[in-house]
Short mmCIF file of C-alpha atoms in Angstrom, two decimals:
data_model
loop_
_atom_site.label_atom_id
_atom_site.label_comp_id
_atom_site.label_asym_id
_atom_site.label_seq_id
_atom_site.Cartn_x
_atom_site.Cartn_y
_atom_site.Cartn_z
CA UNK A 1 -8.57 19.53 -4.20
CA UNK A 2 -7.52 16.03 -5.03
CA UNK A 3 -9.78 13.61 -3.91
CA UNK A 4 -12.76 15.26 -2.49
CA UNK A 5 -15.14 12.03 -2.27
CA UNK A 6 -18.73 11.73 -0.73
CA UNK A 7 -20.68 8.15 0.07
CA UNK A 8 -22.89 6.99 -2.69
CA UNK A 9 -25.50 9.36 -3.32
CA UNK A 10 -28.47 7.42 -2.57
CA UNK A 11 -27.76 7.58 0.66
CA UNK A 12 -26.61 11.43 0.93
CA UNK A 13 -29.09 13.49 2.79
CA UNK A 14 -28.28 17.33 0.95
CA UNK A 15 -28.97 19.04 4.49
CA UNK A 16 -26.00 17.71 5.81
CA UNK A 17 -23.79 20.15 4.47
CA UNK A 18 -21.25 20.26 7.57
CA UNK A 19 -21.34 16.32 7.42
CA UNK A 20 -20.64 16.65 4.06
CA UNK A 21 -17.41 18.58 4.22
CA UNK A 22 -16.20 15.95 6.95
CA UNK A 23 -16.69 13.04 4.38
CA UNK A 24 -15.10 14.76 1.95
CA UNK A 25 -11.78 15.47 3.84
CA UNK A 26 -11.63 11.53 5.55
CA UNK A 27 -11.91 10.49 2.52
CA UNK A 28 -9.41 12.55 0.60
CA UNK A 29 -7.08 12.34 3.65
CA UNK A 30 -6.92 8.76 4.52
CA UNK A 31 -4.55 7.24 2.33
CA UNK A 32 -1.74 10.37 3.30
CA UNK A 33 -2.68 9.69 6.99
CA UNK A 34 -2.30 6.01 7.10
CA UNK A 35 0.98 6.59 5.91
CA UNK A 36 2.04 9.82 7.32
CA UNK A 37 1.02 8.29 11.03
CA UNK A 38 2.89 4.69 10.05
CA UNK A 39 6.10 6.51 9.16
CA UNK A 40 6.26 8.82 12.38
CA UNK A 41 4.99 5.35 14.77
CA UNK A 42 7.92 3.64 13.00
CA UNK A 43 10.33 6.46 14.05
CA UNK A 44 8.85 6.76 17.59
CA UNK A 45 9.20 2.43 18.05
CA UNK A 46 12.72 3.55 17.05
CA UNK A 47 13.11 5.70 19.54
CA UNK A 48 14.02 8.98 17.40
CA UNK A 49 13.48 12.68 18.64
CA UNK A 50 10.85 14.68 17.84
CA UNK A 51 12.34 16.67 14.83
CA UNK A 52 12.94 13.22 13.18
CA UNK A 53 9.58 11.66 14.20
CA UNK A 54 8.04 15.03 12.67
CA UNK A 55 10.62 14.93 9.39
CA UNK A 56 8.81 11.00 8.62
CA UNK A 57 5.28 12.23 9.22
CA UNK A 58 5.62 15.05 6.57
CA UNK A 59 7.42 12.47 4.19
CA UNK A 60 4.48 9.89 4.62
CA UNK A 61 1.86 12.92 4.06
CA UNK A 62 3.98 13.85 0.80
CA UNK A 63 4.04 9.83 -0.52
CA UNK A 64 0.17 9.35 1.05
CA UNK A 65 -0.98 12.23 -1.40
CA UNK A 66 0.93 11.26 -4.52
CA UNK A 67 -0.22 8.01 -4.03
CA UNK A 68 -4.05 9.25 -3.67
CA UNK A 69 -2.86 11.15 -7.19
CA UNK A 70 -1.46 8.21 -8.77
CA UNK A 71 -4.86 5.94 -7.73
CA UNK A 72 -7.53 8.99 -8.94
CA UNK A 73 -5.15 9.04 -12.24
CA UNK A 74 -5.17 5.07 -12.97
CA UNK A 75 -8.72 5.09 -12.80
CA UNK A 76 -9.20 7.11 -16.02
CA UNK A 77 -5.85 5.67 -17.68
CA UNK A 78 -5.62 2.05 -16.81
CA UNK A 79 -8.16 -0.93 -18.15
CA UNK A 80 -10.19 -2.88 -15.47
CA UNK A 81 -8.43 -6.11 -16.10
CA UNK A 82 -4.97 -4.02 -14.94
CA UNK A 83 -6.77 -2.12 -12.05
CA UNK A 84 -8.83 -5.42 -11.06
CA UNK A 85 -12.15 -2.93 -10.21
CA UNK A 86 -14.02 -1.43 -12.99
CA UNK A 87 -11.99 1.83 -14.62
CA UNK A 88 -13.54 4.91 -13.97
CA UNK A 89 -15.24 3.47 -10.83
CA UNK A 90 -14.59 6.47 -8.82
CA UNK A 91 -16.48 8.81 -10.80
CA UNK A 92 -19.58 5.94 -10.98
CA UNK A 93 -19.59 5.87 -7.15
CA UNK A 94 -19.92 9.99 -6.77
CA UNK A 95 -15.89 10.90 -5.92
CA UNK A 96 -14.85 13.92 -7.85
CA UNK A 97 -10.94 12.84 -8.32
CA UNK A 98 -7.94 15.33 -9.32
CA UNK A 99 -8.49 14.55 -12.91
CA UNK A 100 -11.74 15.99 -13.15
CA UNK A 101 -10.90 18.79 -10.88
CA UNK A 102 -8.18 19.27 -12.92
CA UNK A 103 -10.09 19.79 -16.26
CA UNK A 104 -12.53 21.87 -14.44
CA UNK A 105 -10.28 24.22 -13.57
CA UNK A 106 -8.89 24.31 -16.98
CA UNK A 107 -12.15 24.63 -18.55
CA UNK A 108 -13.06 27.82 -16.52
CA UNK A 109 -8.95 29.31 -16.63
CA UNK A 110 -9.66 28.69 -20.96
CA UNK A 111 -13.23 30.63 -20.53
CA UNK A 112 -14.30 29.39 -23.84
CA UNK A 113 -15.99 25.74 -23.10
CA UNK A 114 -19.05 27.15 -20.93
CA UNK A 115 -20.74 24.04 -21.99
CA UNK A 116 -18.51 21.79 -20.73
CA UNK A 117 -18.10 23.60 -17.85
CA UNK A 118 -21.58 23.22 -17.07
CA UNK A 119 -21.83 19.58 -18.21
CA UNK A 120 -19.54 18.69 -15.62
CA UNK A 121 -21.11 20.16 -12.57
CA UNK A 122 -24.65 18.75 -13.89
CA UNK A 123 -23.43 15.48 -13.47
CA UNK A 124 -21.31 15.54 -10.45
CA UNK A 125 -24.20 16.98 -8.46
CA UNK A 126 -26.55 14.26 -9.75
CA UNK A 127 -28.14 12.02 -7.66
CA UNK A 128 -27.15 8.80 -10.28
CA UNK A 129 -24.45 9.29 -12.24
CA UNK A 130 -24.96 6.95 -15.36
CA UNK A 131 -22.67 4.92 -17.38
CA UNK A 132 -23.34 7.72 -19.92
CA UNK A 133 -22.41 10.15 -17.99
CA UNK A 134 -19.42 8.68 -17.29
CA UNK A 135 -18.66 8.48 -20.49
CA UNK A 136 -18.96 12.18 -21.48
CA UNK A 137 -16.94 13.47 -18.55
CA UNK A 138 -14.26 11.41 -19.31
CA UNK A 139 -14.60 12.77 -23.17
CA UNK A 140 -14.06 16.00 -21.49
CA UNK A 141 -11.14 15.39 -19.16
CA UNK A 142 -9.92 13.68 -22.29
CA UNK A 143 -9.59 17.14 -24.01
CA UNK A 144 -7.98 18.89 -20.92
CA UNK A 145 -5.03 18.66 -19.34
CA UNK A 146 -6.69 17.31 -16.04
CA UNK A 147 -5.07 13.79 -16.06
CA UNK A 148 -1.28 15.51 -17.01
CA UNK A 149 -1.78 17.84 -13.87
CA UNK A 150 -2.80 14.90 -11.75
CA UNK A 151 0.70 13.61 -12.96
CA UNK A 152 2.51 16.46 -12.24
CA UNK A 153 1.57 17.23 -8.46
CA UNK A 154 2.01 13.77 -8.18
CA UNK A 155 5.58 13.59 -9.35
CA UNK A 156 5.76 17.35 -7.73
CA UNK A 157 5.05 15.55 -4.17
CA UNK A 158 7.50 13.03 -4.43
CA UNK A 159 9.86 15.26 -5.76
CA UNK A 160 9.40 18.19 -2.58
CA UNK A 161 8.54 15.33 -0.47
CA UNK A 162 11.33 16.12 3.02
CA UNK A 163 13.67 13.50 3.54
CA UNK A 164 13.83 12.46 6.80
CA UNK A 165 17.98 11.88 6.29
CA UNK A 166 18.35 15.20 5.62
CA UNK A 167 17.74 16.66 9.41
CA UNK A 168 18.17 13.34 11.31
CA UNK A 169 20.50 13.71 14.15
CA UNK A 170 19.33 10.11 15.01
CA UNK A 171 21.57 7.19 15.99
CA UNK A 172 22.06 6.13 12.86
CA UNK A 173 25.56 6.64 10.79
#
């Protein structure tokens, strides 16, 4: 539900649903996977037991997912100068990130803004997303809790991340 990414839409085949799902999952999990496996690797190198390896792996998943959410959030809340890349670039490239998904969910739950729901659906399914489309979605997102919910989920992931020290039965003091 966070970063459901796609390659640039001009290269995407509409008939490859299974491939699209795979690409979405791959994009979504890349940061969490990198961090979780890195944490496990360090525990393995240090000779930690299986329980500690699993604990640091889960810790890395939480941190990686939170990192990705914050990255998604910054695309909507920061400037190009701060980001070092164009802001709102994820949407331009066809990536549906946390703020969009939470905004869409917010609108669906309210059941009063059918036009905005339809507009988001139309834009994210376009072959080429224009600057005008990006500005329209940005305006819609600003009227929802999409950005706040993205931040909240990132914070929750960090606060609920398992602490490797809680269950550590290693040789560390």
